[in-house]
Short mmCIF file of N, CA and C in Angstrom, two decimals:
data_model
loop_
_atom_site.label_atom_id
_atom_site.label_comp_id
_atom_site.label_asym_id
_atom_site.label_seq_id
_atom_site.Cartn_x
_atom_site.Cartn_y
_atom_site.Cartn_z
N UNK B 81 75.56 95.97 120.83
CA UNK B 81 76.44 95.24 121.73
C UNK B 81 77.55 94.56 120.93
N UNK B 82 78.75 94.77 121.34
CA UNK B 82 79.89 94.20 120.64
C UNK B 82 80.04 92.71 120.97
N UNK B 83 80.51 91.92 119.99
CA UNK B 83 80.67 90.48 120.22
C UNK B 83 81.83 90.17 121.17
N UNK B 84 81.80 88.97 121.73
CA UNK B 84 82.89 88.52 122.59
C UNK B 84 84.16 88.39 121.75
N UNK B 85 85.30 88.66 122.37
CA UNK B 85 86.57 88.61 121.65
C UNK B 85 86.85 87.24 121.04
N UNK B 86 86.46 86.19 121.71
CA UNK B 86 86.74 84.84 121.21
C UNK B 86 86.09 84.60 119.85
N UNK B 87 85.02 85.32 119.56
CA UNK B 87 84.32 85.13 118.28
C UNK B 87 84.91 85.96 117.15
N UNK B 88 85.68 86.98 117.47
CA UNK B 88 86.18 87.88 116.43
C UNK B 88 87.70 88.00 116.41
N UNK B 89 88.37 87.08 117.06
CA UNK B 89 89.83 87.12 117.10
C UNK B 89 90.41 87.18 115.70
N UNK B 90 91.39 88.05 115.52
CA UNK B 90 92.09 88.11 114.25
C UNK B 90 91.58 89.14 113.27
N UNK B 91 90.46 89.79 113.57
CA UNK B 91 90.00 90.83 112.64
C UNK B 91 90.56 92.18 113.09
N UNK B 92 90.70 93.09 112.16
CA UNK B 92 91.21 94.42 112.49
C UNK B 92 90.15 95.18 113.29
N UNK B 93 90.56 95.91 114.33
CA UNK B 93 89.59 96.68 115.12
C UNK B 93 88.76 97.64 114.27
N UNK B 94 89.35 98.16 113.19
CA UNK B 94 88.62 99.06 112.31
C UNK B 94 87.42 98.40 111.66
N UNK B 95 87.55 97.12 111.35
CA UNK B 95 86.44 96.37 110.76
C UNK B 95 85.28 96.31 111.74
N UNK B 96 85.59 96.01 112.99
CA UNK B 96 84.56 95.94 114.03
C UNK B 96 83.94 97.32 114.28
N UNK B 97 84.78 98.34 114.33
CA UNK B 97 84.25 99.69 114.55
C UNK B 97 83.32 100.12 113.41
N UNK B 98 83.71 99.83 112.19
CA UNK B 98 82.89 100.19 111.03
C UNK B 98 81.53 99.49 111.12
N UNK B 99 81.55 98.22 111.48
CA UNK B 99 80.33 97.44 111.62
C UNK B 99 79.44 98.05 112.71
N UNK B 100 80.05 98.39 113.84
CA UNK B 100 79.28 98.93 114.96
C UNK B 100 78.74 100.33 114.64
N UNK B 101 79.51 101.13 113.95
CA UNK B 101 79.03 102.46 113.56
C UNK B 101 77.82 102.34 112.63
N UNK B 102 77.89 101.40 111.71
CA UNK B 102 76.75 101.16 110.81
C UNK B 102 75.52 100.72 111.60
N UNK B 103 75.72 99.83 112.56
CA UNK B 103 74.59 99.36 113.38
C UNK B 103 73.94 100.49 114.18
N UNK B 104 74.77 101.44 114.59
CA UNK B 104 74.25 102.55 115.41
C UNK B 104 73.89 103.78 114.57
N UNK B 105 74.02 103.68 113.27
CA UNK B 105 73.78 104.83 112.38
C UNK B 105 74.61 106.05 112.78
N UNK B 106 75.86 105.80 113.13
CA UNK B 106 76.77 106.87 113.51
C UNK B 106 77.79 107.08 112.40
N UNK B 107 78.23 108.30 112.24
CA UNK B 107 79.30 108.61 111.30
C UNK B 107 80.62 108.62 112.07
N UNK B 108 81.69 108.38 111.35
CA UNK B 108 83.00 108.33 112.01
C UNK B 108 83.34 109.67 112.65
N UNK B 109 82.93 110.77 112.02
CA UNK B 109 83.21 112.09 112.60
C UNK B 109 82.45 112.28 113.92
N UNK B 110 81.26 111.71 114.00
CA UNK B 110 80.47 111.80 115.25
C UNK B 110 81.16 111.01 116.36
N UNK B 111 81.67 109.84 116.03
CA UNK B 111 82.41 109.05 117.02
C UNK B 111 83.64 109.82 117.48
N UNK B 112 84.38 110.38 116.52
CA UNK B 112 85.60 111.12 116.85
C UNK B 112 85.28 112.29 117.81
N UNK B 113 84.24 113.03 117.49
CA UNK B 113 83.85 114.16 118.34
C UNK B 113 83.43 113.69 119.73
N UNK B 114 82.69 112.61 119.79
CA UNK B 114 82.18 112.09 121.06
C UNK B 114 83.30 111.65 122.00
N UNK B 115 84.32 111.00 121.45
CA UNK B 115 85.40 110.48 122.32
C UNK B 115 86.60 111.43 122.38
N UNK B 116 86.51 112.57 121.70
CA UNK B 116 87.60 113.55 121.76
C UNK B 116 88.84 113.11 121.00
N UNK B 117 88.63 112.56 119.84
CA UNK B 117 89.75 112.06 119.02
C UNK B 117 89.70 112.77 117.67
N UNK B 118 90.84 112.83 116.99
CA UNK B 118 90.88 113.45 115.66
C UNK B 118 90.09 112.60 114.67
N UNK B 119 89.40 113.27 113.79
CA UNK B 119 88.60 112.56 112.77
C UNK B 119 89.49 111.72 111.86
N UNK B 120 90.67 112.23 111.54
CA UNK B 120 91.59 111.49 110.68
C UNK B 120 92.04 110.19 111.33
N UNK B 121 92.20 110.21 112.64
CA UNK B 121 92.61 109.01 113.37
C UNK B 121 91.55 107.93 113.24
N UNK B 122 90.31 108.31 113.48
CA UNK B 122 89.21 107.34 113.38
C UNK B 122 89.08 106.83 111.95
N UNK B 123 89.18 107.74 110.99
CA UNK B 123 89.09 107.35 109.58
C UNK B 123 90.21 106.36 109.22
N UNK B 124 91.42 106.62 109.68
CA UNK B 124 92.56 105.74 109.39
C UNK B 124 92.35 104.36 110.02
N UNK B 125 91.79 104.31 111.20
CA UNK B 125 91.52 103.02 111.85
C UNK B 125 90.44 102.27 111.09
N UNK B 126 89.39 102.96 110.70
CA UNK B 126 88.31 102.31 109.95
C UNK B 126 88.80 101.75 108.62
N UNK B 127 89.81 102.38 108.04
CA UNK B 127 90.36 101.94 106.76
C UNK B 127 91.61 101.09 106.92
N UNK B 128 91.87 100.62 108.14
CA UNK B 128 92.98 99.71 108.46
C UNK B 128 94.35 100.28 108.13
N UNK B 129 94.46 101.60 108.21
CA UNK B 129 95.75 102.24 107.98
C UNK B 129 96.43 102.60 109.30
N UNK B 130 95.73 102.39 110.41
CA UNK B 130 96.27 102.74 111.71
C UNK B 130 95.79 101.73 112.74
N UNK B 131 96.60 101.53 113.76
CA UNK B 131 96.27 100.58 114.82
C UNK B 131 95.68 101.29 116.03
N UNK B 132 95.08 100.50 116.89
CA UNK B 132 94.53 101.00 118.16
C UNK B 132 95.67 101.07 119.17
N UNK B 133 95.75 102.15 119.93
CA UNK B 133 96.73 102.25 121.02
C UNK B 133 95.98 102.19 122.35
N UNK B 134 96.70 102.03 123.46
CA UNK B 134 96.01 101.88 124.76
C UNK B 134 95.08 103.04 125.12
N UNK B 135 95.51 104.27 124.84
CA UNK B 135 94.69 105.42 125.18
C UNK B 135 93.37 105.40 124.39
N UNK B 136 93.46 105.08 123.13
CA UNK B 136 92.25 105.02 122.30
C UNK B 136 91.37 103.84 122.71
N UNK B 137 91.97 102.74 123.11
CA UNK B 137 91.20 101.59 123.58
C UNK B 137 90.34 101.98 124.78
N UNK B 138 90.89 102.75 125.67
CA UNK B 138 90.15 103.20 126.85
C UNK B 138 89.01 104.13 126.45
N UNK B 139 89.30 105.06 125.53
CA UNK B 139 88.25 105.98 125.07
C UNK B 139 87.10 105.22 124.40
N UNK B 140 87.46 104.27 123.55
CA UNK B 140 86.44 103.48 122.85
C UNK B 140 85.65 102.60 123.82
N UNK B 141 86.34 102.09 124.85
CA UNK B 141 85.65 101.22 125.81
C UNK B 141 84.56 101.98 126.56
N UNK B 142 84.79 103.24 126.82
CA UNK B 142 83.77 104.04 127.50
C UNK B 142 82.57 104.24 126.59
N UNK B 143 82.82 104.51 125.33
CA UNK B 143 81.73 104.75 124.37
C UNK B 143 80.93 103.49 124.10
N UNK B 144 81.64 102.35 123.99
CA UNK B 144 80.97 101.10 123.61
C UNK B 144 80.69 100.19 124.81
N UNK B 145 80.99 100.70 126.00
CA UNK B 145 80.71 99.97 127.24
C UNK B 145 81.31 98.56 127.24
N UNK B 146 82.63 98.52 127.04
CA UNK B 146 83.37 97.25 127.07
C UNK B 146 84.50 97.37 128.08
N UNK B 147 85.23 96.29 128.27
CA UNK B 147 86.43 96.34 129.11
C UNK B 147 87.42 97.30 128.48
N UNK B 148 88.25 97.93 129.31
CA UNK B 148 89.20 98.92 128.81
C UNK B 148 90.20 98.34 127.82
N UNK B 149 90.48 97.06 127.94
CA UNK B 149 91.47 96.46 127.04
C UNK B 149 90.84 95.73 125.85
N UNK B 150 89.55 95.84 125.69
CA UNK B 150 88.83 95.12 124.62
C UNK B 150 89.45 95.38 123.24
N UNK B 151 89.61 96.66 122.90
CA UNK B 151 90.13 96.99 121.57
C UNK B 151 91.63 96.69 121.46
N UNK B 152 92.35 96.81 122.57
CA UNK B 152 93.78 96.47 122.55
C UNK B 152 93.96 94.96 122.34
N UNK B 153 93.14 94.16 122.98
CA UNK B 153 93.22 92.71 122.80
C UNK B 153 92.85 92.32 121.36
N UNK B 154 91.87 93.00 120.82
CA UNK B 154 91.49 92.76 119.43
C UNK B 154 92.65 93.15 118.50
N UNK B 155 93.29 94.28 118.79
CA UNK B 155 94.44 94.72 117.99
C UNK B 155 95.58 93.71 118.09
N UNK B 156 95.86 93.26 119.30
CA UNK B 156 96.94 92.29 119.50
C UNK B 156 96.65 90.99 118.76
N UNK B 157 95.42 90.54 118.82
CA UNK B 157 95.02 89.32 118.12
C UNK B 157 95.20 89.49 116.62
N UNK B 158 94.82 90.64 116.09
CA UNK B 158 94.98 90.92 114.66
C UNK B 158 96.46 90.94 114.29
N UNK B 159 97.28 91.59 115.11
CA UNK B 159 98.72 91.69 114.84
C UNK B 159 99.38 90.31 114.83
N UNK B 160 99.00 89.46 115.77
CA UNK B 160 99.56 88.10 115.83
C UNK B 160 99.15 87.31 114.58
N UNK B 161 97.90 87.41 114.20
CA UNK B 161 97.43 86.70 113.00
C UNK B 161 98.18 87.17 111.76
N UNK B 162 98.32 88.48 111.62
CA UNK B 162 99.00 89.06 110.46
C UNK B 162 100.47 88.63 110.41
N UNK B 163 101.14 88.65 111.56
CA UNK B 163 102.54 88.26 111.61
C UNK B 163 102.71 86.78 111.32
N UNK B 164 101.86 85.96 111.89
CA UNK B 164 101.99 84.52 111.67
C UNK B 164 101.73 84.17 110.21
N UNK B 165 100.82 84.87 109.56
CA UNK B 165 100.56 84.64 108.14
C UNK B 165 101.76 85.04 107.30
N UNK B 166 102.40 86.17 107.65
CA UNK B 166 103.55 86.61 106.87
C UNK B 166 104.75 85.70 107.10
N UNK B 167 104.90 85.17 108.31
CA UNK B 167 106.01 84.24 108.58
C UNK B 167 105.80 82.94 107.81
N UNK B 168 104.59 82.46 107.77
CA UNK B 168 104.29 81.23 107.05
C UNK B 168 104.62 81.39 105.58
N UNK B 169 104.32 82.54 105.02
CA UNK B 169 104.49 82.76 103.60
C UNK B 169 105.84 83.35 103.24
N UNK B 170 106.71 83.63 104.23
CA UNK B 170 107.94 84.33 103.92
C UNK B 170 108.96 83.48 103.19
N UNK B 171 108.94 82.17 103.41
CA UNK B 171 109.84 81.30 102.66
C UNK B 171 109.31 79.87 102.67
N UNK B 172 109.69 79.14 101.63
CA UNK B 172 109.23 77.74 101.57
C UNK B 172 109.97 76.89 102.60
N UNK B 173 109.60 75.64 102.69
CA UNK B 173 110.31 74.73 103.58
C UNK B 173 111.70 74.52 103.01
N UNK B 174 112.68 75.22 103.55
CA UNK B 174 114.02 75.19 102.97
C UNK B 174 114.72 73.84 103.15
N UNK B 175 114.19 73.00 104.02
CA UNK B 175 114.75 71.65 104.16
C UNK B 175 114.42 70.79 102.96
N UNK B 176 113.44 71.22 102.17
CA UNK B 176 113.03 70.47 100.99
C UNK B 176 113.80 70.89 99.73
N UNK B 177 114.66 71.89 99.88
CA UNK B 177 115.40 72.41 98.73
C UNK B 177 116.89 72.30 98.98
N UNK B 178 117.58 71.67 98.04
CA UNK B 178 119.04 71.53 98.16
C UNK B 178 119.70 72.89 97.95
N UNK B 179 120.63 73.21 98.82
CA UNK B 179 121.34 74.48 98.73
C UNK B 179 122.20 74.56 97.47
N UNK B 180 122.64 73.44 96.98
CA UNK B 180 123.53 73.40 95.83
C UNK B 180 122.87 73.99 94.57
N UNK B 181 121.54 73.96 94.51
CA UNK B 181 120.84 74.55 93.37
C UNK B 181 121.16 76.04 93.28
N UNK B 182 121.38 76.66 94.41
CA UNK B 182 121.69 78.10 94.47
C UNK B 182 123.15 78.29 94.86
N UNK B 183 124.04 77.60 94.15
CA UNK B 183 125.47 77.59 94.46
C UNK B 183 126.09 78.98 94.40
N UNK B 184 125.55 79.87 93.62
CA UNK B 184 126.14 81.19 93.42
C UNK B 184 125.49 82.27 94.30
N UNK B 185 124.70 81.84 95.28
CA UNK B 185 123.92 82.76 96.11
C UNK B 185 124.04 82.35 97.56
N UNK B 186 123.99 83.32 98.46
CA UNK B 186 123.93 83.00 99.88
C UNK B 186 122.51 82.53 100.17
N UNK B 187 122.33 81.24 100.31
CA UNK B 187 121.02 80.61 100.44
C UNK B 187 120.21 81.20 101.58
N UNK B 188 120.88 81.52 102.70
CA UNK B 188 120.17 82.03 103.88
C UNK B 188 119.66 83.45 103.70
N UNK B 189 120.15 84.14 102.68
CA UNK B 189 119.73 85.54 102.47
C UNK B 189 118.86 85.72 101.23
N UNK B 190 118.36 84.63 100.68
CA UNK B 190 117.50 84.72 99.51
C UNK B 190 116.19 85.41 99.89
N UNK B 191 115.80 86.40 99.10
CA UNK B 191 114.50 87.04 99.27
C UNK B 191 113.53 86.28 98.36
N UNK B 192 112.74 85.40 98.96
CA UNK B 192 111.90 84.47 98.21
C UNK B 192 110.78 85.17 97.45
N UNK B 193 110.45 86.39 97.84
CA UNK B 193 109.42 87.12 97.12
C UNK B 193 110.04 87.94 96.00
N UNK B 194 111.04 88.71 96.33
CA UNK B 194 111.68 89.61 95.36
C UNK B 194 112.32 88.84 94.20
N UNK B 195 112.87 87.68 94.48
CA UNK B 195 113.61 86.92 93.47
C UNK B 195 112.85 85.72 92.94
N UNK B 196 111.52 85.74 93.03
CA UNK B 196 110.74 84.55 92.67
C UNK B 196 110.95 84.11 91.23
N UNK B 197 111.11 85.03 90.31
CA UNK B 197 111.31 84.66 88.90
C UNK B 197 112.58 83.81 88.75
N UNK B 198 113.68 84.28 89.31
CA UNK B 198 114.95 83.55 89.21
C UNK B 198 114.88 82.22 89.97
N UNK B 199 114.21 82.22 91.10
CA UNK B 199 114.08 80.99 91.91
C UNK B 199 113.27 79.96 91.14
N UNK B 200 112.16 80.37 90.60
CA UNK B 200 111.30 79.45 89.85
C UNK B 200 112.06 78.87 88.66
N UNK B 201 112.75 79.73 87.93
CA UNK B 201 113.53 79.26 86.78
C UNK B 201 114.58 78.26 87.23
N UNK B 202 115.32 78.59 88.27
CA UNK B 202 116.40 77.72 88.75
C UNK B 202 115.87 76.36 89.19
N UNK B 203 114.79 76.36 89.94
CA UNK B 203 114.24 75.09 90.45
C UNK B 203 113.65 74.27 89.30
N UNK B 204 112.99 74.92 88.35
CA UNK B 204 112.44 74.16 87.22
C UNK B 204 113.55 73.63 86.31
N UNK B 205 114.68 74.29 86.28
CA UNK B 205 115.81 73.81 85.47
C UNK B 205 116.58 72.69 86.16
N UNK B 206 116.82 72.85 87.46
CA UNK B 206 117.76 71.97 88.15
C UNK B 206 117.18 71.20 89.34
N UNK B 207 115.93 71.46 89.65
CA UNK B 207 115.35 70.86 90.84
C UNK B 207 114.83 69.45 90.62
N UNK B 208 114.76 68.71 91.71
CA UNK B 208 114.17 67.38 91.66
C UNK B 208 112.66 67.50 91.94
N UNK B 209 111.99 66.39 91.95
CA UNK B 209 110.52 66.39 92.13
C UNK B 209 110.11 67.05 93.45
N UNK B 210 110.80 66.76 94.52
CA UNK B 210 110.48 67.33 95.83
C UNK B 210 110.64 68.84 95.81
N UNK B 211 111.71 69.33 95.22
CA UNK B 211 111.97 70.77 95.17
C UNK B 211 110.94 71.50 94.30
N UNK B 212 110.61 70.90 93.18
CA UNK B 212 109.61 71.51 92.30
C UNK B 212 108.26 71.57 93.01
N UNK B 213 107.88 70.49 93.67
CA UNK B 213 106.60 70.47 94.40
C UNK B 213 106.59 71.49 95.54
N UNK B 214 107.72 71.68 96.20
CA UNK B 214 107.80 72.66 97.28
C UNK B 214 107.61 74.08 96.74
N UNK B 215 108.22 74.37 95.62
CA UNK B 215 108.07 75.69 95.01
C UNK B 215 106.63 75.91 94.54
N UNK B 216 106.03 74.87 93.97
CA UNK B 216 104.62 74.97 93.55
C UNK B 216 103.73 75.21 94.76
N UNK B 217 104.00 74.50 95.83
CA UNK B 217 103.22 74.67 97.06
C UNK B 217 103.39 76.08 97.64
N UNK B 218 104.61 76.59 97.58
CA UNK B 218 104.90 77.90 98.16
C UNK B 218 104.31 79.04 97.33
N UNK B 219 104.59 79.08 96.04
CA UNK B 219 104.13 80.18 95.19
C UNK B 219 102.72 79.98 94.63
N UNK B 220 102.36 78.74 94.38
CA UNK B 220 101.09 78.45 93.72
C UNK B 220 101.26 78.45 92.21
N UNK B 221 100.46 77.64 91.54
CA UNK B 221 100.58 77.49 90.09
C UNK B 221 100.30 78.79 89.34
N UNK B 222 99.38 79.60 89.85
CA UNK B 222 99.02 80.84 89.16
C UNK B 222 100.22 81.79 89.09
N UNK B 223 100.90 81.99 90.20
CA UNK B 223 102.07 82.88 90.22
C UNK B 223 103.20 82.30 89.38
N UNK B 224 103.42 80.99 89.50
CA UNK B 224 104.49 80.36 88.72
C UNK B 224 104.21 80.51 87.24
N UNK B 225 102.99 80.28 86.82
CA UNK B 225 102.62 80.41 85.41
C UNK B 225 102.90 81.83 84.91
N UNK B 226 102.54 82.82 85.72
CA UNK B 226 102.78 84.21 85.35
C UNK B 226 104.28 84.48 85.20
N UNK B 227 105.07 83.98 86.13
CA UNK B 227 106.52 84.21 86.08
C UNK B 227 107.15 83.48 84.89
N UNK B 228 106.68 82.29 84.59
CA UNK B 228 107.21 81.52 83.47
C UNK B 228 107.02 82.28 82.17
N UNK B 229 105.87 82.91 82.03
CA UNK B 229 105.58 83.67 80.81
C UNK B 229 106.55 84.83 80.61
N UNK B 230 107.11 85.34 81.70
CA UNK B 230 108.05 86.46 81.60
C UNK B 230 109.50 86.00 81.43
N UNK B 231 109.74 84.70 81.53
CA UNK B 231 111.09 84.16 81.33
C UNK B 231 111.28 83.94 79.83
N UNK B 232 112.29 84.57 79.28
CA UNK B 232 112.51 84.50 77.83
C UNK B 232 112.72 83.07 77.36
N UNK B 233 113.78 82.43 77.86
CA UNK B 233 114.04 81.07 77.44
C UNK B 233 115.09 80.48 78.37
N UNK B 234 115.03 79.19 78.51
CA UNK B 234 116.04 78.49 79.29
C UNK B 234 116.85 77.61 78.34
N UNK B 235 118.12 77.48 78.63
CA UNK B 235 118.99 76.65 77.79
C UNK B 235 118.90 75.19 78.18
N UNK B 236 118.25 74.90 79.30
CA UNK B 236 118.16 73.53 79.76
C UNK B 236 116.80 72.92 79.38
N UNK B 237 116.81 71.77 78.72
CA UNK B 237 115.54 71.14 78.31
C UNK B 237 114.66 70.73 79.50
N UNK B 238 115.26 70.54 80.65
CA UNK B 238 114.48 70.14 81.83
C UNK B 238 113.47 71.22 82.22
N UNK B 239 113.75 72.47 81.90
CA UNK B 239 112.85 73.58 82.22
C UNK B 239 111.50 73.37 81.54
N UNK B 240 111.52 73.19 80.23
CA UNK B 240 110.27 72.97 79.47
C UNK B 240 109.60 71.67 79.89
N UNK B 241 110.39 70.64 80.10
CA UNK B 241 109.87 69.33 80.50
C UNK B 241 109.11 69.44 81.82
N UNK B 242 109.67 70.14 82.79
CA UNK B 242 109.03 70.28 84.10
C UNK B 242 107.79 71.16 84.04
N UNK B 243 107.79 72.15 83.17
CA UNK B 243 106.60 72.99 83.00
C UNK B 243 105.44 72.13 82.51
N UNK B 244 105.72 71.28 81.53
CA UNK B 244 104.68 70.43 80.96
C UNK B 244 104.24 69.36 81.97
N UNK B 245 105.21 68.69 82.60
CA UNK B 245 104.89 67.62 83.54
C UNK B 245 104.05 68.09 84.72
N UNK B 246 104.30 69.32 85.16
CA UNK B 246 103.60 69.85 86.33
C UNK B 246 102.43 70.77 85.96
N UNK B 247 102.12 70.79 84.65
CA UNK B 247 100.98 71.56 84.16
C UNK B 247 101.01 73.00 84.66
N UNK B 248 102.13 73.69 84.38
CA UNK B 248 102.33 75.04 84.90
C UNK B 248 102.00 76.16 83.93
N UNK B 249 101.50 75.81 82.76
CA UNK B 249 101.08 76.86 81.81
C UNK B 249 99.64 76.63 81.42
#
């Protein structure tokens, strides 16, 4: 028996299917044959490489005796969780960082992931306490430490001073 949606919100439907197949001692190919679906499709869902669509949700609901939208709701819940996590992590609180630090860049178009090395260097060289703490909060000390090791050298003494003060190595 599958759990209520409220208890499993946010997990990928493939995780639940894998768990249920194990409980029933079924192989993914057996499930695929039973519901008339391609084996590769079921395998991709079990490995989180593919999402559930409405047609498949209906097929699975018949096999697992659930509401027709059970797997679609689970998929939607997973998608919302994944998107909200990526939005949270996509950029730091930009109100905590002065735009002037990035005078030579369009601040609104900064790719905070792709350019993290340059951003970390710039903030450690020219940032105030609030800005440095925001960057530490956003990237985490482990990532910052790794990026610092790849930075050859800074001409500004504040860079080394801030690394030491914030225990970043």
